[in-house]
CSV table of C-alpha atoms and ligand atoms in Angstrom, one decimal:
chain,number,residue,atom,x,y,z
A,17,UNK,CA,6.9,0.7,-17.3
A,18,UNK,CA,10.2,-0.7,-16.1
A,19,UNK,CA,8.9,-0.9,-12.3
A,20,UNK,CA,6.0,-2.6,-13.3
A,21,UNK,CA,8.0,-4.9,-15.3
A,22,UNK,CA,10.3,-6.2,-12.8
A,23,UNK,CA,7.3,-6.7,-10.3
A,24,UNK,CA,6.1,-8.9,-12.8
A,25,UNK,CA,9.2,-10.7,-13.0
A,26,UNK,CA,8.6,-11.6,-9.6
A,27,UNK,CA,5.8,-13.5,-10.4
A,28,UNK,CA,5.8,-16.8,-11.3
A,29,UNK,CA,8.0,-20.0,-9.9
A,30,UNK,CA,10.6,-19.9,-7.3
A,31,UNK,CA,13.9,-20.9,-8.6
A,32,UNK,CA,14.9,-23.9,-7.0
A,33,UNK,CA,11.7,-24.5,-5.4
A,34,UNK,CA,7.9,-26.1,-6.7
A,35,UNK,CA,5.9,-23.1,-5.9
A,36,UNK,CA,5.5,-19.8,-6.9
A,37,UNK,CA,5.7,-16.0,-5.4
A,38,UNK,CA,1.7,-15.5,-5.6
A,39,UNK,CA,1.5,-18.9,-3.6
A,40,UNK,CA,3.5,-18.0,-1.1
A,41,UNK,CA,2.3,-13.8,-0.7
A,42,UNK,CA,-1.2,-15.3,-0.5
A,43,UNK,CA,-0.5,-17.7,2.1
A,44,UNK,CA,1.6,-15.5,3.8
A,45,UNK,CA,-0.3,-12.1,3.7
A,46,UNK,CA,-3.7,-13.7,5.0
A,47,UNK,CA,-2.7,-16.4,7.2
A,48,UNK,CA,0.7,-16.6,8.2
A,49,UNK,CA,1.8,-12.7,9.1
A,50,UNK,CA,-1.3,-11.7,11.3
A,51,UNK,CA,-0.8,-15.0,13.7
A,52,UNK,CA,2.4,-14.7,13.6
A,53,UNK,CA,3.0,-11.2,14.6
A,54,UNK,CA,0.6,-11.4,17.6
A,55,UNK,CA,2.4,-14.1,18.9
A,56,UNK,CA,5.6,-12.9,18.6
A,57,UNK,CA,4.2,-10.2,21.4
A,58,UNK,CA,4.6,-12.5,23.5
A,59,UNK,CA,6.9,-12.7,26.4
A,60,UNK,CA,7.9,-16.3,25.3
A,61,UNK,CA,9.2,-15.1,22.0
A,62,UNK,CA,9.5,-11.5,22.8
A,63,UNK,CA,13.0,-11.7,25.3
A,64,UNK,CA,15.8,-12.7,23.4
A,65,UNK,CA,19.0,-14.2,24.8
A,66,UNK,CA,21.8,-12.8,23.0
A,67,UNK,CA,25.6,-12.0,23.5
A,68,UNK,CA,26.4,-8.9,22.1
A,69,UNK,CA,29.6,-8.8,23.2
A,70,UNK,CA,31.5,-11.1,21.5
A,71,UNK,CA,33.6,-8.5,19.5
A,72,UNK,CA,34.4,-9.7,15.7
A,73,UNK,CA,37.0,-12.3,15.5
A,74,UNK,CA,37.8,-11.3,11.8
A,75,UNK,CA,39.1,-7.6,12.2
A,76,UNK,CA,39.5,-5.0,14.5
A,77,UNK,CA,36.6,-3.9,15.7
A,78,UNK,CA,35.1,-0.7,15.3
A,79,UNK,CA,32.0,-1.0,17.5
A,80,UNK,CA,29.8,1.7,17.9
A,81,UNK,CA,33.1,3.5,18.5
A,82,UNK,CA,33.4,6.1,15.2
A,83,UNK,CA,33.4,9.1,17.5
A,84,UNK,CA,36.5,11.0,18.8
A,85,UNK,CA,34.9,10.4,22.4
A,86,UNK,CA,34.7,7.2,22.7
A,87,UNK,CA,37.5,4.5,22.6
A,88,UNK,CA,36.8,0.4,22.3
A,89,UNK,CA,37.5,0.4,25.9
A,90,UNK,CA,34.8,2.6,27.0
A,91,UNK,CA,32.3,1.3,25.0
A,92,UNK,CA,33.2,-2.2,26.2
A,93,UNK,CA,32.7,-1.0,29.2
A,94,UNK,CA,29.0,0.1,28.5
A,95,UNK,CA,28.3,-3.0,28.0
A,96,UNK,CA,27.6,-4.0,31.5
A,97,UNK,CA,24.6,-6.0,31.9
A,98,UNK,CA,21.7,-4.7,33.1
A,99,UNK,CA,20.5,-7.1,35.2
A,100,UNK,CA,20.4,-11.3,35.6
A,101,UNK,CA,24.2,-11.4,35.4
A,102,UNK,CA,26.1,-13.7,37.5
A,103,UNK,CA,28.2,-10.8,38.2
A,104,UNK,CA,25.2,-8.7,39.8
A,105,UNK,CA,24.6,-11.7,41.7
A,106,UNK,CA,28.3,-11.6,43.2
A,107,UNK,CA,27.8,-8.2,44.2
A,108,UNK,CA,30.9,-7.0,42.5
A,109,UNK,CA,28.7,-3.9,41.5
A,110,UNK,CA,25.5,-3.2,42.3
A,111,UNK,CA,22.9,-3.2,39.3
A,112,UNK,CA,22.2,0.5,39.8
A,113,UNK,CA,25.9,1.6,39.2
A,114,UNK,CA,25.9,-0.6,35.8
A,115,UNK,CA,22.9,1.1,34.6
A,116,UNK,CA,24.6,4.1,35.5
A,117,UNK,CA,27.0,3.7,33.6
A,118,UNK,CA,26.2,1.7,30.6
A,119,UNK,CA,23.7,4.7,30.2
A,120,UNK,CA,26.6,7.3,30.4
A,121,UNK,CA,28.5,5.2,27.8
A,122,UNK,CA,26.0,5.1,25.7
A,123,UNK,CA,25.7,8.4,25.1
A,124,UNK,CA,29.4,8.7,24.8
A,125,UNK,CA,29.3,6.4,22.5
A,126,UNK,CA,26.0,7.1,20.3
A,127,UNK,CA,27.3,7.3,16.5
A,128,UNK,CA,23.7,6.3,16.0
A,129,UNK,CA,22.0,9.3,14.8
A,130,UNK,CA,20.3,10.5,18.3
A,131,UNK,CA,20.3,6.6,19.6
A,132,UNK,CA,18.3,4.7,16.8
A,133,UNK,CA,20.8,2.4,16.3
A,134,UNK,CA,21.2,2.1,20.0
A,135,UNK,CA,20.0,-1.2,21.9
A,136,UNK,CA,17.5,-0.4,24.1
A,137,UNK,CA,18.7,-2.8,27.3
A,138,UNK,CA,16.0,-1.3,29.9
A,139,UNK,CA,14.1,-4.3,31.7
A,140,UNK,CA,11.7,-3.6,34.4
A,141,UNK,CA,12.9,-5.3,38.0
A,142,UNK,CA,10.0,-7.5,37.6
A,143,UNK,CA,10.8,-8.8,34.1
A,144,UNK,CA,14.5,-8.9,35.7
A,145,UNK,CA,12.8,-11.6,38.4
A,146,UNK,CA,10.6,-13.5,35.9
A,147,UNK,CA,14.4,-14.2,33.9
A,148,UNK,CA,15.9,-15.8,37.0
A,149,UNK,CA,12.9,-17.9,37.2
A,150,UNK,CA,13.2,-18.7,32.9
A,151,UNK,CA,16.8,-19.4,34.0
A,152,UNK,CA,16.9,-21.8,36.4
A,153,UNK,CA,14.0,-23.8,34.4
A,154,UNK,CA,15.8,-23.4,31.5
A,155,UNK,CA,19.2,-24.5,33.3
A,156,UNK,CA,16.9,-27.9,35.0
A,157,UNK,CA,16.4,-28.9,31.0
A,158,UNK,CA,19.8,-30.4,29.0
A,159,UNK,CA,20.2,-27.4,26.8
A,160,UNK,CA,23.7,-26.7,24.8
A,161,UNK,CA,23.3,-23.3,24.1
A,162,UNK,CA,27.1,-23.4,26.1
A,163,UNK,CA,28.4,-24.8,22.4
A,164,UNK,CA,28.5,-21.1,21.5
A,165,UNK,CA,31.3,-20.4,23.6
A,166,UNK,CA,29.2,-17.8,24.8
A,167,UNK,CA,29.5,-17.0,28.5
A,168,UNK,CA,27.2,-16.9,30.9
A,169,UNK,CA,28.0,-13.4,32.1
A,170,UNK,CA,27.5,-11.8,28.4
A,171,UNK,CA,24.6,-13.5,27.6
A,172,UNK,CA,21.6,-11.1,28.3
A,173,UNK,CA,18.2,-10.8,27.4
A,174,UNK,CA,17.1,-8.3,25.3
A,175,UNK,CA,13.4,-7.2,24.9
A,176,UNK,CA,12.7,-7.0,20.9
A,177,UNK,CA,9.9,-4.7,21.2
A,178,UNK,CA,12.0,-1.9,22.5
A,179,UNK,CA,15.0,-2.7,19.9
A,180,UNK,CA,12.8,-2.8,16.6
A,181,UNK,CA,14.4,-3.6,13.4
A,182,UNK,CA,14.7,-0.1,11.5
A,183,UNK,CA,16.4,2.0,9.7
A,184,UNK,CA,19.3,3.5,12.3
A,185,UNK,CA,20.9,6.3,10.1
A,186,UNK,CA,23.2,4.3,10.4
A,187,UNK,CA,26.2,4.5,7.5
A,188,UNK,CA,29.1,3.0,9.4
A,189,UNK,CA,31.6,1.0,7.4
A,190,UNK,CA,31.1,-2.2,8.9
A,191,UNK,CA,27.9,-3.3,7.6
A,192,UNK,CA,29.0,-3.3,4.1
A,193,UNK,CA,31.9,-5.0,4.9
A,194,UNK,CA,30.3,-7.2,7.0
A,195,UNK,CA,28.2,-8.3,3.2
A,196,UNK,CA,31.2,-8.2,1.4
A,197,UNK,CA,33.4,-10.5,3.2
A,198,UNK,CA,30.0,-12.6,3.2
A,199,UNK,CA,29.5,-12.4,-0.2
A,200,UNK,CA,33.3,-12.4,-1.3
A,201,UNK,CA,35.1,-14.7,1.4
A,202,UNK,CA,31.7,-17.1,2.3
A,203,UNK,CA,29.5,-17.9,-0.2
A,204,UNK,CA,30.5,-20.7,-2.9
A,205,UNK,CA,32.3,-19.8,-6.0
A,206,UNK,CA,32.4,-21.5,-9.1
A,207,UNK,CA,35.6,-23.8,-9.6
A,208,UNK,CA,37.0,-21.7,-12.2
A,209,UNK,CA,35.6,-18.3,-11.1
A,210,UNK,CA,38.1,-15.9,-10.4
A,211,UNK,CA,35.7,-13.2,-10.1
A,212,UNK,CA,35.1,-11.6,-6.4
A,213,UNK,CA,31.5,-13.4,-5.8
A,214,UNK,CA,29.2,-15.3,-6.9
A,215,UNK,CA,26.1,-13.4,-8.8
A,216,UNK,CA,22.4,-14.5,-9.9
A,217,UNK,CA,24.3,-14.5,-13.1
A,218,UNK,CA,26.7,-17.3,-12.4
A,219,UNK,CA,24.8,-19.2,-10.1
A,220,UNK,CA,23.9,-21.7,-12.9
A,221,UNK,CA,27.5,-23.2,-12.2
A,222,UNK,CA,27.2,-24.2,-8.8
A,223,UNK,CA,25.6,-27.5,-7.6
A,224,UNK,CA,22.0,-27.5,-6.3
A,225,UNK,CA,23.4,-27.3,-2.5
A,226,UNK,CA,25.8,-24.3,-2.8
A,227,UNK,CA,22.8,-22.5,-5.1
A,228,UNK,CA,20.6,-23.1,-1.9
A,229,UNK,CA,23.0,-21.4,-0.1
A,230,UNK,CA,23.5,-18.6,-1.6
A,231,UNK,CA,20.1,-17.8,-2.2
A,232,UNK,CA,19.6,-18.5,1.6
A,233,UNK,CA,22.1,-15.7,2.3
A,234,UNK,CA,20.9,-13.2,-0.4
A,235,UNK,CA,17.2,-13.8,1.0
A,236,UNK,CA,18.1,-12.9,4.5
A,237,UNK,CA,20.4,-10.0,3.3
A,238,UNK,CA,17.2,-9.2,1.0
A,239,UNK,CA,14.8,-9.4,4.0
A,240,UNK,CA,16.8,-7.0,6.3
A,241,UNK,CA,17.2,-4.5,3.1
A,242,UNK,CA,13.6,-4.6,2.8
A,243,UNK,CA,12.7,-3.8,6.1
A,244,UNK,CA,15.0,-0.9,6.6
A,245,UNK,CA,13.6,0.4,3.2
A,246,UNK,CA,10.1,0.2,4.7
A,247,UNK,CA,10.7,1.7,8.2
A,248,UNK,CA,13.0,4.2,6.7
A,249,UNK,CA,13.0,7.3,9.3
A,250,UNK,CA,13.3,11.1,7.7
A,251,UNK,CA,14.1,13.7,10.1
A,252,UNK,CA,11.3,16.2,10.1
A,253,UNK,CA,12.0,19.3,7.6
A,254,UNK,CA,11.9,21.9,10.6
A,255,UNK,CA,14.0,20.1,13.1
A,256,UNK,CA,11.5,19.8,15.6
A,257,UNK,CA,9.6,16.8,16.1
A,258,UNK,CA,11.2,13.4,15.8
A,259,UNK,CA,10.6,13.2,11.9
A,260,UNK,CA,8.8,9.9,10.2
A,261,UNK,CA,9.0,6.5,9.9
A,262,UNK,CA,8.2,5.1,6.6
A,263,UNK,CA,8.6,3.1,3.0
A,264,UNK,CA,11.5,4.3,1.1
A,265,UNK,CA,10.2,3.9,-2.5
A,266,UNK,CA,13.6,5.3,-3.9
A,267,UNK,CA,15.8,3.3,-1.6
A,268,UNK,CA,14.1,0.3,-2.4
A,269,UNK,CA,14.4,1.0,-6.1
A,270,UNK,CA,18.1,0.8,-5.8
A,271,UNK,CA,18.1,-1.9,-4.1
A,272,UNK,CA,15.4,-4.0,-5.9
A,273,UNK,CA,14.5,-2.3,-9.5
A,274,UNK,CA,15.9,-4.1,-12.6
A,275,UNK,CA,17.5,-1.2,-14.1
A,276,UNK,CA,19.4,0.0,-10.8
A,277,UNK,CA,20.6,-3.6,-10.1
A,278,UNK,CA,22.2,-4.6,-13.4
A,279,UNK,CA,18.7,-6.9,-13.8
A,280,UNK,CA,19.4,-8.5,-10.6
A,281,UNK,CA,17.2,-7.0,-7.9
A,282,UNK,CA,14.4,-9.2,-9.3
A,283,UNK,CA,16.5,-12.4,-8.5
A,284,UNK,CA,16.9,-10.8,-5.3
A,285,UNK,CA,13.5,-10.7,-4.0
A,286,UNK,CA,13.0,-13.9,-5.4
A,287,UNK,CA,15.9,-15.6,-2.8
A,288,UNK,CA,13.4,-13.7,-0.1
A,289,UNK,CA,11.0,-16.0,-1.0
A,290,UNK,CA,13.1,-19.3,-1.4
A,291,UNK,CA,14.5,-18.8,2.3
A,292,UNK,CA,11.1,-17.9,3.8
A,293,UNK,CA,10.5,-21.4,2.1
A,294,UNK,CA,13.4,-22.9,4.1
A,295,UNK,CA,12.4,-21.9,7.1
A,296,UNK,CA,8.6,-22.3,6.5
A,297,UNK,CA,9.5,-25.9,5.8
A,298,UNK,CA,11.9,-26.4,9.0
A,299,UNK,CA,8.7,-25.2,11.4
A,300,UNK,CA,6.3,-27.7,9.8
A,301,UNK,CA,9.5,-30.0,10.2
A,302,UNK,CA,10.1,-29.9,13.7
A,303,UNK,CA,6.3,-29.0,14.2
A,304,UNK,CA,5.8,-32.0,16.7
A,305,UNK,CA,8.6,-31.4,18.8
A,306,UNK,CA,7.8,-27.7,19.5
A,307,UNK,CA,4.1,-28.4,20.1
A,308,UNK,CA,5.6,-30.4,22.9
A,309,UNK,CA,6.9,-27.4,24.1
A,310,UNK,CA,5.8,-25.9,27.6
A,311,UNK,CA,6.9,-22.5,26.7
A,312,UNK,CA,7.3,-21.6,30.4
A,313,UNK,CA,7.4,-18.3,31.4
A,314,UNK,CA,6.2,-18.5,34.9
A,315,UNK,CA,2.5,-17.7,33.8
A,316,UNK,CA,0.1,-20.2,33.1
A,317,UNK,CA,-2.4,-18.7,32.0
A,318,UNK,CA,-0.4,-16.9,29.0
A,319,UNK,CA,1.8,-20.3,29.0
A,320,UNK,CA,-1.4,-22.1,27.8
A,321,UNK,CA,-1.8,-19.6,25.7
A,322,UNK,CA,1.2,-19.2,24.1
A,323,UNK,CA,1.2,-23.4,23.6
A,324,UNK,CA,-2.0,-23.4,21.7
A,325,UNK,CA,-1.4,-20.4,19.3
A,326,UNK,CA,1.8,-22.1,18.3
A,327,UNK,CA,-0.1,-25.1,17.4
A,328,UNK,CA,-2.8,-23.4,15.4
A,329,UNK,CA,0.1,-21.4,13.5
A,330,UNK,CA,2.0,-25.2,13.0
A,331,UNK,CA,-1.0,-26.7,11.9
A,332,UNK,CA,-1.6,-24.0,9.2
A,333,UNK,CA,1.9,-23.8,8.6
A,334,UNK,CA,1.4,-28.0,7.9
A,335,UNK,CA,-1.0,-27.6,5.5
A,336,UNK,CA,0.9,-25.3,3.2
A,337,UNK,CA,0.7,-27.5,-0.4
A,338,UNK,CA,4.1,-26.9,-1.6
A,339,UNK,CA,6.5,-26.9,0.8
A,340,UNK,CA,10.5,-26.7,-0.1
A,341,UNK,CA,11.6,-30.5,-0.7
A,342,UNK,CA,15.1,-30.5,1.6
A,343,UNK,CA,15.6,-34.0,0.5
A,344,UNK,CA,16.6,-33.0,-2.5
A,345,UNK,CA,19.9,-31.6,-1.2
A,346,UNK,CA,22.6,-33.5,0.1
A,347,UNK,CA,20.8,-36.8,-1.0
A,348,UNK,CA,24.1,-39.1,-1.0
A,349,UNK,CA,24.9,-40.9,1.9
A,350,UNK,CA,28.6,-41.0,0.0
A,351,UNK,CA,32.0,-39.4,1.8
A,352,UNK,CA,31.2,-36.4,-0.8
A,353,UNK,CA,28.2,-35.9,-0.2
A,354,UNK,CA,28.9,-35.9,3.8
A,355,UNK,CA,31.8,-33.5,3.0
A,356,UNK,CA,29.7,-31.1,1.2
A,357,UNK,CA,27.4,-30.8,4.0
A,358,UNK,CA,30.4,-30.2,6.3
A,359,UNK,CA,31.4,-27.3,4.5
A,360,UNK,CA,28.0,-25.7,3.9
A,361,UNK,CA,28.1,-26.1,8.2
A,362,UNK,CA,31.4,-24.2,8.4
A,363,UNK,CA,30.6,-21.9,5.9
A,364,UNK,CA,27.1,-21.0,7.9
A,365,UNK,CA,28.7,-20.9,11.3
A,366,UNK,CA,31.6,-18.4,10.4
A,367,UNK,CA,28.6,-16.0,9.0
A,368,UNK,CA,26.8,-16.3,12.0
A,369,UNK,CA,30.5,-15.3,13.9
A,370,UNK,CA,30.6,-12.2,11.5
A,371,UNK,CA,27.5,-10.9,12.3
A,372,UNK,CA,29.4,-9.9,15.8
A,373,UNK,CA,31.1,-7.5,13.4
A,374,UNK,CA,28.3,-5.2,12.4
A,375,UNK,CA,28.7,-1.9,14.1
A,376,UNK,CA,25.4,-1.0,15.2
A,377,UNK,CA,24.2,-2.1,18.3
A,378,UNK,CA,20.7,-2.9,17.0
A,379,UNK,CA,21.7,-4.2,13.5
A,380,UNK,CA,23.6,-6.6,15.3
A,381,UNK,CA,21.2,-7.7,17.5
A,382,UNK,CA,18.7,-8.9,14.7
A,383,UNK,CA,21.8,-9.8,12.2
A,384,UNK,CA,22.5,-12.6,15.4
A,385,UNK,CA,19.1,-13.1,15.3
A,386,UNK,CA,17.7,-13.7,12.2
A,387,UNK,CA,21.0,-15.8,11.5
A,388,UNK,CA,20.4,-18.0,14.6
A,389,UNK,CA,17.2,-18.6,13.0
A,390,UNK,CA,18.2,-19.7,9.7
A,391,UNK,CA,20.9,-21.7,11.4
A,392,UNK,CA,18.5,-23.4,13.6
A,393,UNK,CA,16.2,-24.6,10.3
A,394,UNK,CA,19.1,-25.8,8.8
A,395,UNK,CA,19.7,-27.9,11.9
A,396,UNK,CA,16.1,-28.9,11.6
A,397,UNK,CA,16.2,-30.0,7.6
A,398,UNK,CA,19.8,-31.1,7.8
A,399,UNK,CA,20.2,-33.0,11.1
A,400,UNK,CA,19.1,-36.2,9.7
A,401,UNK,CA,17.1,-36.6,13.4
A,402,UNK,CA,13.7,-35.7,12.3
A,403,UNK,CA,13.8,-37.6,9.3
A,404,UNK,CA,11.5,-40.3,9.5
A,405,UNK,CA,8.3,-39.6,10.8
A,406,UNK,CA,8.9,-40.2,14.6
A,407,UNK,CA,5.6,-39.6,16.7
A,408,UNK,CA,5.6,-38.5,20.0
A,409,UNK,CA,7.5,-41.3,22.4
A,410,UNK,CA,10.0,-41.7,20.2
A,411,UNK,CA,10.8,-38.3,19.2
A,412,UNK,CA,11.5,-37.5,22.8
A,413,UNK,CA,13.9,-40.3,22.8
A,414,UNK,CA,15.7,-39.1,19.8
A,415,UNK,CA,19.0,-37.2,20.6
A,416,UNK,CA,17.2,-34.0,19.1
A,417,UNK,CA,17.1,-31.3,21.0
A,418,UNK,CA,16.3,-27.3,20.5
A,419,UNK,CA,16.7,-24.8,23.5
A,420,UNK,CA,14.2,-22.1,24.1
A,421,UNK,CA,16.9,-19.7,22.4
A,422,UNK,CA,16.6,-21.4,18.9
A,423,UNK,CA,13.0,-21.6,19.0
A,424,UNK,CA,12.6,-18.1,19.7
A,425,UNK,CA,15.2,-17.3,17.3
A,426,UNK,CA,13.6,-19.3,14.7
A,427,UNK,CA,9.9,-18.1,15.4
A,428,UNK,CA,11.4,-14.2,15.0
A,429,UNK,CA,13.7,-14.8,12.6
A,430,UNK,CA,10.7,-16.3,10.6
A,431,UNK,CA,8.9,-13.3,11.7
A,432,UNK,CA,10.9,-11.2,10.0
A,433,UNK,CA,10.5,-12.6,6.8
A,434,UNK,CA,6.8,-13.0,6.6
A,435,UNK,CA,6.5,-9.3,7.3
A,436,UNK,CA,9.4,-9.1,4.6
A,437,UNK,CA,6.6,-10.8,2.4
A,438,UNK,CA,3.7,-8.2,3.7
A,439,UNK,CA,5.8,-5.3,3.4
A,440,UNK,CA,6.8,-6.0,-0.6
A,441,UNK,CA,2.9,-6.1,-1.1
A,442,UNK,CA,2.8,-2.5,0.1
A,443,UNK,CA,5.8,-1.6,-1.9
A,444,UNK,CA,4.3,-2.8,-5.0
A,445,UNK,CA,1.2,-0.9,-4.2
A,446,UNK,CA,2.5,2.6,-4.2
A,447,UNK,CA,5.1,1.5,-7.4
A,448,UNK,CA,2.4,0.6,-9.1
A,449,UNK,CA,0.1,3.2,-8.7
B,26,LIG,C1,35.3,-16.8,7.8
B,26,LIG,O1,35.1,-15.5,7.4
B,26,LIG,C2,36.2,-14.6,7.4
B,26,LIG,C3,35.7,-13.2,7.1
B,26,LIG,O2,35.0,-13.1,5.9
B,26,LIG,C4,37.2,-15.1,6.3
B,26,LIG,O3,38.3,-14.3,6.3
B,26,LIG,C5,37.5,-16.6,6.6
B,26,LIG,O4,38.3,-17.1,5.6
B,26,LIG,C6,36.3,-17.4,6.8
B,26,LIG,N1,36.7,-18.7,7.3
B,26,LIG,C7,36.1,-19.9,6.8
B,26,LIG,C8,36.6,-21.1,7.4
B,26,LIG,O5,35.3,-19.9,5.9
């Protein structure tokens, strides 16, 4: 009776937001998550650029690096790249001495449960040549992905399919202090809180914007909880085999159920669906402008391909009735107003630095991710550029600009959530029953 009670407290309106949880699971379940999850096999969206090396600028790192035999230095080491690098290209090393070794570091260094938290770095010599060509194409268009700071040499793809999102075993210390400090040190308080963070229960203090982002934060942190609940893997009771992957109905009761949360793991699910709003709304947004897209990859065919699934999913991602109303935040054009925004920027860009201080190789991989991709839709609603309802010729002429990086970071991050969505509907399923 209590399960079933807090499920039903998920129903109903979105705080914050004109539409409500059946809306969007509807929508979502039948015609966003099946288009969007074949598309996302493909190679446009599939290779991720990423720096994974960046090291956390907050605290010392402990990097994949809990066991006696393996220092920092070692593991830094093992993170030579495995092909594309400008490095390679030098000949300072050949590519088949890096792989080499990165593999014999990784094993050194696997605190991940028999490797499941390991990124998976291999890329076959052909996909290696296909990069060069994404490269230099990518290199011929004016991209700033260079604002990152991240160099060249440390930036590598990484092929999502073979680094899934899932439950790694791992229990490291660094993920929950990775959500504490974001919780404690970068979410908004209340002027007079004292308390260590702000809750669902004091969120009623805080203006509309810092509310927004908070519940932007909890719904990612909600998203990745949920999928690591519902691709939970339990070694197999004889120790042969490679055990199961599968929904953790008691983890996700601890996470999510009213009684197990202090009443808040209802609020909870609910910020899932307000940032899968967010980012729903910053596609349909920027819709014209990635339709306009080539999404090279080197084949045309799939390139064609690719285009016109992208604008079947926009256009169905258009028509969505009630989509999240960004207007209504930061509305001023005052010097508060513009200083509020500020802040919420700073405050979003230092998460996105500490996700480079989660531990696991693979839960930092889609905590950069899925963070890039909320940061690129708030660059989309917030940017001011796509404002007025430029057409074509003039959109192009507008200072706007995403790389291919943000758009695939925004298309999986996005990904993620919608099978957030589709996975709850399972969940509910076998609580229910
Ligand atoms: C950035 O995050 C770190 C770690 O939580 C924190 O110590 C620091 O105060 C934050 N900086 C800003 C400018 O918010």
């Amino acid at each position: 009776c209590g399960v079933y009670f807090y499920f039903s407290q998920l129903e109903g309106q979105i705080d914050d937001c004109e539409c409500s949880v059946n809306t969007v699971d509807y929508f979502n379940n039948l015609k966003i998550y099946p288009r969007l999850n074949s598309l996302l096999l493909k190679d446009f969206f599939r290779f991720y650029r990423v720096n994974l090396e960046r090291g956390c600028p907050f605290w010392p790192d402990f990097k994949r690096c809990t066991t006696e035999h393996c220092s920092v230095e070692t593991c830094s080491e093992g993170q030579v790249p495995a092909g594309l690098s400008t490095e390679a290209k030098n000949g300072k090393e050949s590519s088949a001495h890096k792989y080499l070794k990165e593999a014999q570091n990784e094993e050194d260094c696997d605190e991940n449960h028999g490797g499941l938290g390991a990124v998976d770095r291999t890329l076959s010599e052909e996909t290696k040549e296909e990069f060069e060509k994404w490269q230099k194409y990518d290199e011929s268009q004016d991209n700033f992905c260079e604002t990152e700071g991240e160099s060249l040499t440390d930036v590598k793809y990484v092929d999502l399919h073979r680094n899934p999102e899932r439950f790694t075993g791992y229990k490291g210390v660094s993920s929950h202090r990775v959500w504490k400090s974001i919780y404690q040190e970068n979410c908004f308080k209340p002027d007079h809180e004292h308390g260590p963070f702000t809750t669902s229960k004091n969120l009623g203090e805080l203006c509309l914007e810092k509310r927004a982002f908070f519940r932007a934060i909890s719904g990612l942190h909600t998203s990745i909880t949920v999928h690591l609940c519902a691709t939970h893997y339990t070694p197999s009771k004889t120790g042969f085999g490679s055990g199961n992957w599968g929904l953790n109905v008691p983890e996700f009761l601890k996470r999510f159920s009213t009684d197990q949360t202090d009443g808040e793991g209802p609020d909870r699910l609910k910020n899932l669906y307000f940032v899968y709003l967010l980012e729903l709304r910053a596609l349909a947004k920027a819709a014209l402008y990635i339709e306009a897209q080539s999404f090279y990859t080197g084949d045309d065919v799939e390139d064609a391909e690719v285009k016109s699934a992208v604008t079947e999913l926009l256009s169905i991602i258009k028509s969505f009735p009630n989509h999240f109303k960004e207007s209504v935040l930061f509305p001023g054009k005052d010097e508060e107003t513009a200083k509020l925004k500020e802040e919420f920027r700073q405050h979003f860009i230092n998460i996105t630095r500490i996700m480079d201080c989660v531990g696991c190789d693979k839960c930092r991989l889609w905590g950069k991710l899925q963070t890039e991709g909320l940061g690129t839709a708030l660059k989309i609603l917030f940017s001011g550029k796509l404002d007025s309802d430029l057409k074509m010729p003039q959109l192009k002429k507008n200072s706007f600009h995403l790389t291919r990086k943000e758009i695939v970071a925004l298309f999986n991050a996005f990904g993620r959530l919608s099978t957030s969505v589709y996975q709850l509907e399972n969940f509910r399923k076998l609580i229910k029953s």
